[in-house]
Short mmCIF file of C-alpha atoms in Angstrom, two decimals:
data_model
loop_
_atom_site.label_atom_id
_atom_site.label_comp_id
_atom_site.label_asym_id
_atom_site.label_seq_id
_atom_site.Cartn_x
_atom_site.Cartn_y
_atom_site.Cartn_z
CA LYS O 30 0.00 0.00 0.00
CA GLN O 31 1.38 3.35 -1.03
CA GLU O 32 2.06 5.68 1.87
CA VAL O 33 3.34 9.23 1.61
CA THR O 34 5.19 10.91 4.46
CA GLN O 35 6.32 14.51 4.77
CA ILE O 36 8.97 15.72 7.15
CA PRO O 37 9.05 18.07 8.94
CA ALA O 38 5.39 18.61 9.83
CA ALA O 39 6.12 22.27 10.51
CA LEU O 40 8.99 24.59 9.76
CA SER O 41 9.70 28.20 10.69
CA VAL O 42 12.52 30.10 9.00
CA PRO O 43 13.64 33.73 8.74
CA GLU O 44 13.06 35.56 5.49
CA GLY O 45 15.76 35.06 2.87
CA GLU O 46 16.75 31.58 3.96
CA ASN O 47 16.93 28.69 1.49
CA LEU O 48 14.98 25.65 2.64
CA VAL O 49 14.18 22.06 1.74
CA LEU O 50 10.93 20.18 2.27
CA ASN O 51 10.98 16.40 2.16
CA CYS O 52 8.52 13.85 0.82
CA SER O 53 8.94 10.08 0.91
CA PHE O 54 6.79 7.33 -0.57
CA THR O 55 6.83 3.58 0.00
CA ASP O 56 6.07 2.25 -3.51
CA SER O 57 8.59 3.47 -6.07
CA ALA O 58 6.47 2.39 -9.05
CA ILE O 59 4.94 5.82 -9.61
CA TYR O 60 4.09 7.67 -12.81
CA ASN O 61 4.71 11.10 -11.35
CA LEU O 62 4.83 13.18 -8.21
CA GLN O 63 3.08 16.47 -7.68
CA TRP O 64 3.76 19.28 -5.20
CA PHE O 65 0.91 21.53 -4.09
CA ARG O 66 0.60 24.65 -2.00
CA GLN O 67 -2.39 25.24 0.28
CA ASP O 68 -3.06 28.61 1.90
CA PRO O 69 -5.20 28.69 5.08
CA GLY O 70 -8.86 28.13 4.26
CA LYS O 71 -8.09 27.80 0.55
CA GLY O 72 -7.86 25.07 -2.04
CA LEU O 73 -4.75 23.44 -3.42
CA THR O 74 -2.60 25.11 -6.03
CA SER O 75 -0.38 22.91 -8.16
CA LEU O 76 3.27 23.99 -8.00
CA LEU O 77 5.25 21.35 -9.85
CA LEU O 78 4.56 18.04 -11.56
CA ILE O 79 7.52 15.70 -12.04
CA GLN O 80 7.07 12.77 -14.40
CA SER O 81 8.76 9.48 -13.51
CA SER O 82 11.27 9.96 -16.35
CA GLN O 83 12.39 13.30 -14.97
CA ARG O 84 14.74 13.98 -12.09
CA GLU O 85 13.73 17.53 -11.38
CA GLN O 86 11.48 20.44 -12.30
CA THR O 87 11.95 24.14 -11.72
CA SER O 88 9.55 27.05 -11.48
CA GLY O 89 10.97 30.37 -10.40
CA ARG O 90 12.44 30.00 -6.91
CA LEU O 91 11.10 26.46 -6.59
CA ASN O 92 12.96 23.32 -7.56
CA ALA O 93 11.60 19.83 -7.02
CA SER O 94 13.67 16.68 -7.39
CA LEU O 95 12.58 13.08 -7.66
CA ASP O 96 14.56 9.95 -6.79
CA LYS O 97 12.25 7.02 -7.48
CA SER O 98 14.71 4.35 -6.42
CA SER O 99 14.97 5.76 -2.92
CA GLY O 100 11.30 6.80 -2.76
CA ARG O 101 12.07 10.45 -2.11
CA SER O 102 11.34 13.90 -3.41
CA THR O 103 12.50 17.27 -2.18
CA LEU O 104 11.10 20.72 -2.74
CA TYR O 105 13.77 23.41 -2.58
CA ILE O 106 12.66 27.00 -2.01
CA ALA O 107 15.31 29.63 -2.61
CA ALA O 108 15.43 33.01 -0.88
CA SER O 109 12.23 32.41 1.08
CA GLN O 110 9.69 35.23 1.48
CA PRO O 111 6.81 35.75 3.95
CA GLY O 112 4.45 35.14 1.03
CA ASP O 113 5.76 31.58 0.83
CA SER O 114 4.07 30.82 4.15
CA ALA O 115 1.58 28.01 3.51
CA THR O 116 1.18 24.26 3.79
CA TYR O 117 3.05 22.29 1.15
CA LEU O 118 1.69 18.90 0.13
CA CYS O 119 3.17 16.20 -2.06
CA ALA O 120 1.12 13.51 -3.76
CA VAL O 121 1.67 10.44 -5.92
CA PRO O 122 -0.74 8.20 -7.83
CA GLY O 123 -1.20 4.88 -6.05
CA GLY O 124 -3.42 2.48 -4.18
CA ALA O 125 -6.23 0.39 -5.59
CA THR O 126 -7.63 3.32 -7.57
CA ASN O 127 -4.28 4.66 -8.79
CA LYS O 128 -5.45 8.10 -7.85
CA LEU O 129 -3.48 10.74 -5.94
CA ILE O 130 -2.38 9.79 -2.46
CA PHE O 131 -1.36 12.77 -0.35
CA GLY O 132 1.10 13.34 2.41
CA THR O 133 -0.06 15.24 5.49
CA GLY O 134 1.90 18.30 4.49
CA THR O 135 4.55 20.63 5.87
CA LEU O 136 3.34 23.89 7.40
CA LEU O 137 5.89 26.55 6.48
CA ALA O 138 6.13 29.92 8.23
CA VAL O 139 8.60 32.47 6.86
CA GLN O 140 9.27 35.19 9.42
CA PRO O 141 9.87 38.75 8.13
CA ASN U 24 -10.55 30.70 -16.84
CA ALA U 25 -12.86 29.44 -14.10
CA GLY U 26 -11.15 26.02 -13.71
CA VAL U 27 -12.91 23.96 -11.03
CA THR U 28 -15.78 25.69 -9.24
CA GLN U 29 -17.28 24.42 -5.99
CA THR U 30 -20.43 25.62 -4.25
CA PRO U 31 -21.25 26.37 -1.52
CA LYS U 32 -18.05 27.52 0.21
CA PHE U 33 -19.46 26.97 3.68
CA ARG U 34 -22.41 25.03 5.08
CA ILE U 35 -23.74 23.98 8.45
CA LEU U 36 -25.99 20.92 8.52
CA LYS U 37 -27.95 19.29 11.29
CA ILE U 38 -27.53 15.58 11.88
CA GLY U 39 -29.73 13.61 9.50
CA GLN U 40 -30.11 16.39 6.94
CA SER U 41 -29.06 15.92 3.36
CA MET U 42 -27.28 18.17 0.89
CA THR U 43 -25.46 18.21 -2.42
CA LEU U 44 -22.03 19.71 -2.91
CA GLN U 45 -21.71 21.06 -6.42
CA CYS U 46 -18.62 20.83 -8.59
CA THR U 47 -18.21 21.96 -12.17
CA GLN U 48 -15.17 22.31 -14.43
CA ASP U 49 -14.78 24.07 -17.76
CA MET U 50 -11.53 22.45 -18.94
CA ASN U 51 -13.16 19.49 -20.68
CA HIS U 52 -11.38 17.12 -18.29
CA ASN U 53 -12.52 13.53 -18.36
CA TYR U 54 -11.44 12.66 -14.82
CA MET U 55 -13.03 14.19 -11.73
CA TYR U 56 -12.51 13.46 -8.05
CA TRP U 57 -13.89 14.22 -4.61
CA TYR U 58 -11.54 14.38 -1.61
CA ARG U 59 -12.11 15.23 2.02
CA GLN U 60 -9.50 16.82 4.25
CA ASP U 61 -9.64 16.46 8.01
CA PRO U 62 -7.39 18.49 10.37
CA GLY U 63 -3.89 17.03 10.59
CA MET U 64 -4.71 14.40 7.98
CA GLY U 65 -3.94 14.14 4.32
CA LEU U 66 -6.64 14.29 1.69
CA LYS U 67 -8.69 11.11 1.33
CA LEU U 68 -10.39 10.10 -1.92
CA ILE U 69 -14.18 9.67 -1.61
CA TYR U 70 -15.31 9.00 -5.20
CA TYR U 71 -13.98 9.53 -8.67
CA SER U 72 -15.21 9.47 -12.25
CA VAL U 73 -13.35 8.71 -15.47
CA GLY U 74 -16.05 10.13 -17.71
CA ALA U 75 -19.73 10.93 -18.03
CA GLY U 76 -21.86 8.06 -16.75
CA ILE U 77 -18.98 6.33 -14.95
CA THR U 78 -18.27 6.62 -11.23
CA ASP U 79 -16.27 4.56 -8.78
CA LYS U 80 -15.56 4.40 -5.06
CA GLY U 81 -12.41 5.76 -3.54
CA GLU U 82 -10.91 5.16 -0.14
CA VAL U 83 -13.73 6.55 2.05
CA PRO U 84 -17.06 6.34 0.11
CA ASN U 85 -19.44 5.40 2.94
CA GLY U 86 -22.17 7.98 3.53
CA TYR U 87 -21.75 9.61 0.12
CA ASN U 88 -23.10 9.26 -3.39
CA VAL U 89 -22.10 10.81 -6.70
CA SER U 90 -23.35 11.09 -10.24
CA ARG U 91 -21.75 12.19 -13.49
CA SER U 92 -24.39 12.99 -16.07
CA THR U 93 -22.19 15.46 -17.97
CA THR U 94 -18.45 15.94 -18.47
CA GLU U 95 -18.59 19.26 -16.63
CA ASP U 96 -20.48 18.38 -13.43
CA PHE U 97 -19.72 15.97 -10.60
CA PRO U 98 -22.00 16.58 -7.59
CA LEU U 99 -21.43 14.87 -4.23
CA ARG U 100 -24.51 13.89 -2.23
CA LEU U 101 -24.73 13.43 1.54
CA GLU U 102 -28.00 11.70 2.39
CA LEU U 103 -27.99 11.48 6.20
CA ALA U 104 -25.39 13.86 7.54
CA ALA U 105 -23.35 12.69 10.53
CA PRO U 106 -20.81 14.58 12.69
CA SER U 107 -18.07 12.37 11.23
CA GLN U 108 -18.69 14.07 7.89
CA THR U 109 -17.56 17.42 9.25
CA SER U 110 -14.65 18.19 6.96
CA VAL U 111 -13.40 20.27 4.08
CA TYR U 112 -14.36 18.80 0.73
CA PHE U 113 -12.33 19.34 -2.41
CA CYS U 114 -13.28 18.58 -5.97
CA ALA U 115 -10.55 18.11 -8.55
CA SER U 116 -10.23 17.27 -12.22
CA SER U 117 -7.57 16.09 -14.63
CA TYR U 118 -7.25 15.54 -18.35
CA GLY U 119 -6.34 11.90 -17.93
CA ASP U 120 -5.03 9.62 -15.27
CA SER U 121 -1.66 9.37 -13.56
CA LEU U 122 0.37 11.17 -16.23
CA TYR U 123 -1.48 14.44 -15.81
CA GLY U 124 -1.66 17.04 -13.07
CA TYR U 125 -4.77 17.70 -11.05
CA THR U 126 -6.64 21.02 -10.77
CA PHE U 127 -8.46 21.61 -7.49
CA GLY U 128 -11.45 23.70 -6.53
CA SER U 129 -11.33 26.04 -3.54
CA GLY U 130 -13.22 23.67 -1.27
CA THR U 131 -16.46 23.44 0.72
CA ARG U 132 -16.19 23.64 4.50
CA LEU U 133 -18.98 21.51 5.98
CA THR U 134 -19.94 21.32 9.65
CA VAL U 135 -22.50 18.79 10.90
CA VAL U 136 -24.00 19.59 14.30
#
């Protein structure tokens, strides 16, 4: 059974710091991995989608890497800003339905 | 570009009442999904649909029903609301399965008292 774990559960950093969020999954036979951002009381916004054939994807200050063999992905945020404060979720297709299975997220607070 | 639209945004139900959560998308996506999100937990899949007229159970379908009469709409029905159904509900859609990204609606916050 596919399980997705995100560490740490919460993270607080000062503005300008570079940071890494971690995501691990138990079944490496995945088609892709997706990172989402969720603001308080809001829906999920897709940040990056990494296909299984790719090792990383970049969008602005965000860079996500994927290592299928070790069952890990990292989301790197460069030069963090208070506006980056949100919960970050990773998800992979899996389970009996092969639909997205989500981690519980990392709550990020960037202090001005 | 409306994307995925959910209504209502908030609702309070009494135990035993029924309601329908509406979801519509304008991206001509074949696949649509309903998830619930409980505090401190990840999103759990309730039901999904791979096209008009086709629906299937997800991980936590009990207490819910869905229909998919058109490509655009995927309503979620609660027949006898229970406190355990207090949650935030998200609808999502995708062009296809697995290889494609998901687009989410902004959610419906439901409280059952």
